Short mmCIF file of C-alpha atoms in Angstrom, two decimals:
data_model
loop_
_atom_site.label_atom_id
_atom_site.label_comp_id
_atom_site.label_asym_id
_atom_site.label_seq_id
_atom_site.Cartn_x
_atom_site.Cartn_y
_atom_site.Cartn_z
CA MET A 1 13.48 7.48 -33.45
CA ALA A 2 17.11 7.76 -32.07
CA PRO A 3 16.97 11.66 -32.68
CA VAL A 4 14.02 11.96 -30.62
CA ILE A 5 15.21 9.64 -27.97
CA SER A 6 18.58 11.89 -27.72
CA LEU A 7 16.56 15.25 -27.43
CA LEU A 8 14.28 13.87 -24.51
CA ARG A 9 17.60 12.76 -22.69
CA ASN A 10 18.87 16.10 -23.26
CA VAL A 11 15.87 18.01 -22.03
CA TRP A 12 15.20 15.30 -19.09
CA ASP A 13 18.74 14.46 -17.56
CA PRO A 14 18.82 18.02 -15.80
CA VAL A 15 15.73 17.57 -14.29
CA ALA A 16 16.40 13.81 -13.25
CA ASN A 17 19.77 14.68 -11.92
CA ARG A 18 18.24 17.08 -9.67
CA LEU A 19 15.28 14.97 -8.58
CA GLU A 20 18.05 12.25 -7.60
CA ARG A 21 20.22 14.62 -5.51
CA LEU A 22 16.89 15.56 -3.64
CA VAL A 23 16.20 11.78 -3.01
CA ARG A 24 19.70 10.97 -1.82
CA LYS A 25 19.78 14.00 0.41
CA ILE A 26 16.53 13.06 1.95
CA ALA A 27 17.32 9.10 2.15
CA VAL A 28 19.16 7.58 4.82
CA GLU A 29 22.43 5.75 3.96
CA LEU A 30 21.73 2.58 1.93
CA PRO A 31 23.84 -0.12 0.61
CA ILE A 32 23.58 -1.06 -3.25
CA ASP A 33 23.54 -4.85 -2.84
CA ASN A 34 20.35 -6.40 -1.56
CA ASP A 35 20.50 -8.42 1.29
CA TRP A 36 17.78 -11.16 0.31
CA SER A 37 17.82 -13.25 3.55
CA GLN A 38 15.75 -10.31 5.13
CA SER A 39 12.83 -8.24 4.17
CA ILE A 40 13.23 -5.34 6.68
CA LYS A 41 16.44 -3.20 5.57
CA GLY A 42 16.12 -1.40 2.04
CA SER A 43 19.09 -1.01 -0.35
CA TRP A 44 19.64 0.98 -3.61
CA TYR A 45 18.41 -2.25 -5.43
CA VAL A 46 16.39 0.29 -7.33
CA HIS A 47 18.35 3.18 -8.33
CA PRO A 48 17.73 6.70 -6.55
CA ARG A 49 16.69 8.17 -9.51
CA GLN A 50 14.25 5.86 -10.15
CA HIS A 51 12.56 6.43 -6.69
CA ALA A 52 12.66 10.21 -7.49
CA ILE A 53 10.92 9.97 -10.84
CA GLU A 54 8.33 7.48 -8.96
CA ILE A 55 7.67 9.55 -6.07
CA VAL A 56 7.21 12.82 -7.80
CA PHE A 57 5.42 11.63 -11.02
CA LEU A 58 3.24 8.92 -9.32
CA SER A 59 2.50 11.06 -6.22
CA SER A 60 1.24 13.92 -8.71
CA ALA A 61 -0.69 11.55 -10.43
CA PHE A 62 -2.33 9.84 -7.58
CA ALA A 63 -3.58 12.72 -6.02
CA SER A 64 -4.82 14.42 -9.23
CA ALA A 65 -6.88 10.96 -10.07
CA ALA A 66 -7.84 10.87 -6.51
CA SER A 67 -9.46 14.28 -6.41
CA TYR A 68 -11.07 13.81 -9.75
CA PHE A 69 -12.77 10.38 -8.77
CA PHE A 70 -13.85 11.56 -5.22
CA MET A 71 -15.92 14.30 -7.18
CA ARG A 72 -17.17 11.74 -9.62
CA ALA A 73 -18.17 8.96 -6.97
CA LEU A 74 -18.81 10.93 -3.82
CA GLY A 75 -19.72 14.65 -5.29
CA PRO A 76 -22.68 16.39 -3.52
CA ASP A 77 -24.76 15.29 -6.68
CA THR A 78 -24.31 11.84 -6.60
CA LEU A 79 -26.75 9.05 -5.67
CA ASN A 80 -23.50 7.90 -3.23
CA PHE A 81 -23.37 11.16 -1.25
CA LYS A 82 -27.35 10.62 -0.63
CA LEU A 83 -26.81 7.20 0.64
CA LEU A 84 -23.82 8.27 2.87
CA THR A 85 -25.70 11.31 4.51
CA SER A 86 -28.73 9.32 4.92
CA PHE A 87 -27.69 5.85 6.18
CA ILE A 88 -28.20 5.15 9.85
CA PRO A 89 -27.41 1.86 11.34
CA THR A 90 -30.43 0.54 12.96
CA THR A 91 -29.39 -2.44 14.99
CA PRO A 92 -26.77 -2.71 17.72
CA ALA A 93 -23.65 -4.77 17.21
CA SER A 94 -24.03 -8.54 17.59
CA TRP A 95 -21.79 -10.56 19.71
CA THR A 96 -20.47 -11.92 16.92
CA GLU A 97 -19.44 -8.45 15.44
CA LYS A 98 -17.94 -7.45 18.90
CA LEU A 99 -15.69 -10.67 18.77
CA LEU A 100 -14.52 -9.90 15.33
CA LEU A 101 -13.53 -6.43 16.83
CA GLY A 102 -11.73 -7.76 19.82
CA SER A 103 -9.88 -10.18 17.57
CA LEU A 104 -8.72 -7.26 15.43
CA ILE A 105 -7.81 -5.40 18.10
CA GLY A 106 -5.76 -8.29 19.84
CA SER A 107 -4.08 -9.35 16.86
CA LEU A 108 -3.08 -5.76 15.66
CA GLY A 109 -2.05 -5.21 19.41
CA LEU A 110 0.29 -8.37 19.13
CA THR A 111 1.72 -6.95 15.72
CA LEU A 112 2.63 -3.71 17.27
CA THR A 113 4.20 -5.58 20.11
CA HIS A 114 6.38 -7.68 17.94
CA LYS A 115 7.51 -4.65 16.05
CA LEU A 116 7.99 -2.51 18.75
CA ILE A 117 10.48 -5.49 19.96
CA ARG A 118 12.54 -5.63 16.90
CA GLY A 119 12.36 -1.75 16.70
CA THR A 120 10.53 -1.51 13.47
CA GLY A 121 7.36 0.32 14.36
CA LEU A 122 6.97 2.11 11.10
CA PHE A 123 6.11 -1.29 9.58
CA MET A 124 2.89 -0.56 11.02
CA LEU A 125 2.45 1.51 8.14
CA GLN A 126 2.32 -1.37 6.05
CA PRO A 127 -1.17 -1.52 4.10
CA CYS A 128 -2.83 -4.62 5.59
CA HIS A 129 -1.80 -3.28 9.36
CA MET A 130 -3.35 -0.19 8.37
CA GLY A 131 -6.67 -1.97 6.87
CA ALA A 132 -6.86 -3.70 10.13
CA LEU A 133 -6.63 -0.32 11.92
CA LEU A 134 -9.26 0.98 9.28
CA LEU A 135 -11.57 -1.87 10.12
CA ILE A 136 -11.80 -1.47 13.77
CA SER A 137 -12.14 2.35 13.41
CA VAL A 138 -15.07 1.83 11.24
CA MET A 139 -16.58 -1.13 13.87
CA SER A 140 -16.05 1.11 16.45
CA ALA A 141 -18.10 4.16 14.90
CA PRO A 142 -20.14 2.81 12.05
CA GLU A 143 -22.58 5.91 11.99
CA LYS A 144 -19.71 8.48 11.15
CA LEU A 145 -19.62 9.71 7.76
CA VAL A 146 -15.81 9.14 7.26
CA SER A 147 -16.33 5.76 8.44
CA LYS A 148 -18.71 4.90 5.78
CA ILE A 149 -16.29 6.25 3.22
CA LEU A 150 -13.35 4.32 4.18
CA PHE A 151 -15.25 1.03 4.56
CA ASN A 152 -16.20 1.54 0.99
CA ILE A 153 -12.75 2.30 -0.09
CA TYR A 154 -11.21 -0.76 1.54
CA LEU A 155 -13.96 -3.22 -0.27
CA HIS A 156 -11.91 -2.40 -3.34
CA THR A 157 -8.35 -2.67 -1.93
CA GLN A 158 -8.33 -6.12 -0.52
CA TRP A 159 -5.83 -7.56 -2.72
CA GLY A 160 -2.97 -7.20 -0.42
CA GLY A 161 -4.55 -9.70 2.16
CA TYR A 162 -5.17 -12.32 -0.24
CA ALA A 163 -1.73 -11.95 -1.99
CA ALA A 164 -0.27 -12.11 1.71
CA LEU A 165 -1.94 -15.30 2.66
CA ALA A 166 -1.26 -16.53 -1.22
CA PHE A 167 2.37 -16.01 -0.85
CA PRO A 168 3.59 -15.34 2.92
CA ASP A 169 6.90 -13.62 3.27
CA LEU A 170 7.86 -14.85 6.51
CA ARG A 171 11.69 -14.39 6.62
CA GLY A 172 12.72 -13.20 10.17
CA HIS A 173 9.62 -14.64 11.90
CA ASP A 174 11.08 -16.07 15.15
CA LEU A 175 8.98 -14.34 17.72
CA PHE A 176 6.46 -16.22 19.70
CA LEU A 177 3.29 -16.46 18.11
CA GLU A 178 4.39 -14.25 15.28
CA THR A 179 3.75 -16.70 12.09
CA PHE A 180 0.60 -17.63 13.70
CA ASN A 181 -0.59 -13.93 14.15
CA PHE A 182 0.65 -13.26 10.71
CA PHE A 183 -1.90 -15.39 9.32
CA ALA A 184 -4.70 -14.61 12.13
CA GLU A 185 -4.26 -10.86 11.01
CA HIS A 186 -4.57 -11.17 7.46
CA ALA A 187 -7.40 -13.85 7.80
CA LEU A 188 -9.17 -11.45 10.03
CA ILE A 189 -9.20 -8.21 7.48
CA LEU A 190 -10.56 -10.58 5.04
CA VAL A 191 -13.41 -12.25 7.10
CA ALA A 192 -14.29 -9.25 8.71
CA PRO A 193 -15.86 -7.12 5.96
CA ILE A 194 -17.64 -10.11 4.78
CA TYR A 195 -19.72 -10.50 8.12
CA MET A 196 -19.95 -6.52 7.88
CA ILE A 197 -21.75 -6.55 4.30
CA TYR A 198 -24.31 -9.00 5.65
CA SER A 199 -24.84 -7.64 8.78
CA GLY A 200 -26.78 -4.76 7.47
CA ARG A 201 -25.19 -2.09 9.56
CA TYR A 202 -22.73 -0.84 7.30
CA LEU A 203 -23.42 0.76 3.98
CA VAL A 204 -22.12 -0.75 0.96
CA LEU A 205 -22.39 1.69 -2.26
CA PRO A 206 -23.56 0.58 -5.49
CA ALA A 207 -20.61 -0.99 -7.67
CA SER A 208 -18.93 1.56 -10.14
CA PRO A 209 -16.13 2.41 -11.98
CA ASN A 210 -15.74 5.91 -10.37
CA MET A 211 -15.73 4.23 -6.55
CA ALA A 212 -13.23 1.48 -7.76
CA LEU A 213 -11.06 3.99 -9.21
CA LEU A 214 -11.39 6.22 -6.23
CA SER A 215 -10.19 3.62 -4.03
CA PHE A 216 -7.33 2.75 -6.28
CA PHE A 217 -5.82 6.02 -6.44
CA VAL A 218 -6.58 6.63 -2.74
CA TYR A 219 -4.61 3.42 -1.94
CA GLY A 220 -1.96 4.54 -4.50
CA PHE A 221 -1.46 8.07 -2.68
CA PHE A 222 -0.98 6.30 0.66
CA HIS A 223 1.96 4.05 -0.96
CA SER A 224 3.38 7.16 -2.87
CA PRO A 225 4.46 9.61 -1.25
CA LEU A 226 3.44 8.76 2.15
CA LEU A 227 5.09 5.23 2.59
CA HIS A 228 7.50 6.26 0.00
CA THR A 229 8.70 9.03 2.11
CA CYS A 230 8.84 7.02 5.44
CA ALA A 231 11.00 4.61 3.62
CA LEU A 232 13.45 7.04 2.51
CA ARG A 233 13.82 8.64 5.93
CA SER A 234 14.05 5.37 7.45
CA GLY A 235 15.68 2.90 5.20
CA LEU A 236 13.04 0.42 6.10
CA ASN A 237 11.62 -1.67 3.04
CA LEU A 238 7.99 -0.54 3.71
CA ASN A 239 5.74 -2.37 1.13
CA TYR A 240 8.47 -3.68 -0.71
CA LEU A 241 9.53 -0.16 -2.03
CA PHE A 242 13.41 -0.85 -2.00
CA ALA A 243 13.14 -4.56 -3.24
CA PRO A 244 10.70 -7.11 -3.87
CA PRO A 245 10.77 -10.77 -2.57
CA PRO A 246 13.50 -12.87 -3.32
CA SER A 247 13.45 -15.07 -6.47
CA LYS A 248 12.68 -18.15 -4.62
CA TYR A 249 9.09 -16.40 -4.49
CA LYS A 250 8.79 -15.43 -8.15
CA HIS A 251 6.47 -17.74 -9.34
CA GLY A 252 3.85 -16.46 -7.06
CA PHE A 253 1.40 -13.95 -8.44
CA ILE A 254 2.35 -10.95 -6.37
CA SER A 255 6.23 -11.44 -6.86
CA ILE A 256 5.48 -11.85 -10.55
CA CYS A 257 4.08 -8.21 -10.38
CA PHE A 258 6.70 -7.11 -8.44
CA TRP A 259 9.48 -8.26 -10.49
CA SER A 260 7.27 -7.37 -13.82
CA ASN A 261 7.36 -3.55 -12.70
CA PHE A 262 11.01 -3.64 -11.91
CA GLU A 263 11.79 -5.16 -15.38
CA ILE A 264 9.77 -2.65 -16.90
CA TRP A 265 11.66 0.39 -15.06
CA MET A 266 14.88 -1.20 -15.87
CA ASN A 267 14.14 -1.30 -19.36
CA LEU A 268 13.04 2.60 -19.45
CA SER A 269 16.15 3.22 -17.80
CA ASN A 270 18.18 1.76 -20.21
CA ILE A 271 16.34 3.79 -22.94
CA PHE A 272 16.05 7.37 -21.54
CA GLY A 273 19.49 7.07 -19.42
CA PHE A 274 17.59 6.91 -15.96
CA SER A 275 20.27 4.75 -14.31
CA GLU A 276 23.94 5.12 -14.14
#
């Protein structure tokens, strides 16, 4: 086994070194030690070489898989495609739906205000904020084909909202209504889809592995390369790309996932020489 690992390292190291140099060139200057008292600024808690490996290989994998499962789930010959092209909302929006839409717009607008005050507008790209924007877009034009597709993708990718409510990371929250709006926004992005499903105005495609996998890989592609590139260029800890929540949250489910991922990567780094 040792000779095989040694051979792999000899082949891989020049490639990894080049990818690492590329990431260091793209990224802003970052500290090595992470400041656990805040969640905004990033650090090299995860080695630049690991960032390089993830952004190249995960992005390629997510793009390829999303393309494949898009054809499997929504191709011209599928039942889903026929449903998408034939479904038309037959009733107008109720006052309840209008109230939900207005609440989403107000909450997202307040979130944007808080981010702009702090100078961290890029955090509006966080998946939960983008989910709120997606729901606003869908509710504003439910008859559009893209709205029907995005809504059904969103239904498979709501775990972020549940995780945020179960294990909120409120470090640095000190602006007026900031903490209240955090919970309000995440509650709205979970409640609104329930109403939308039962209103009959929005198409809900039949459950299938292909649709679930398409949704996962589309979500993954948004994470890497899009969020990952923005994080490297800005130095902001978008979607915890630079560092997970601090250890005091480690007993939460979301942080167990984060820390497990980091520990797996660190073990692989020791084996294949990904870190210095």
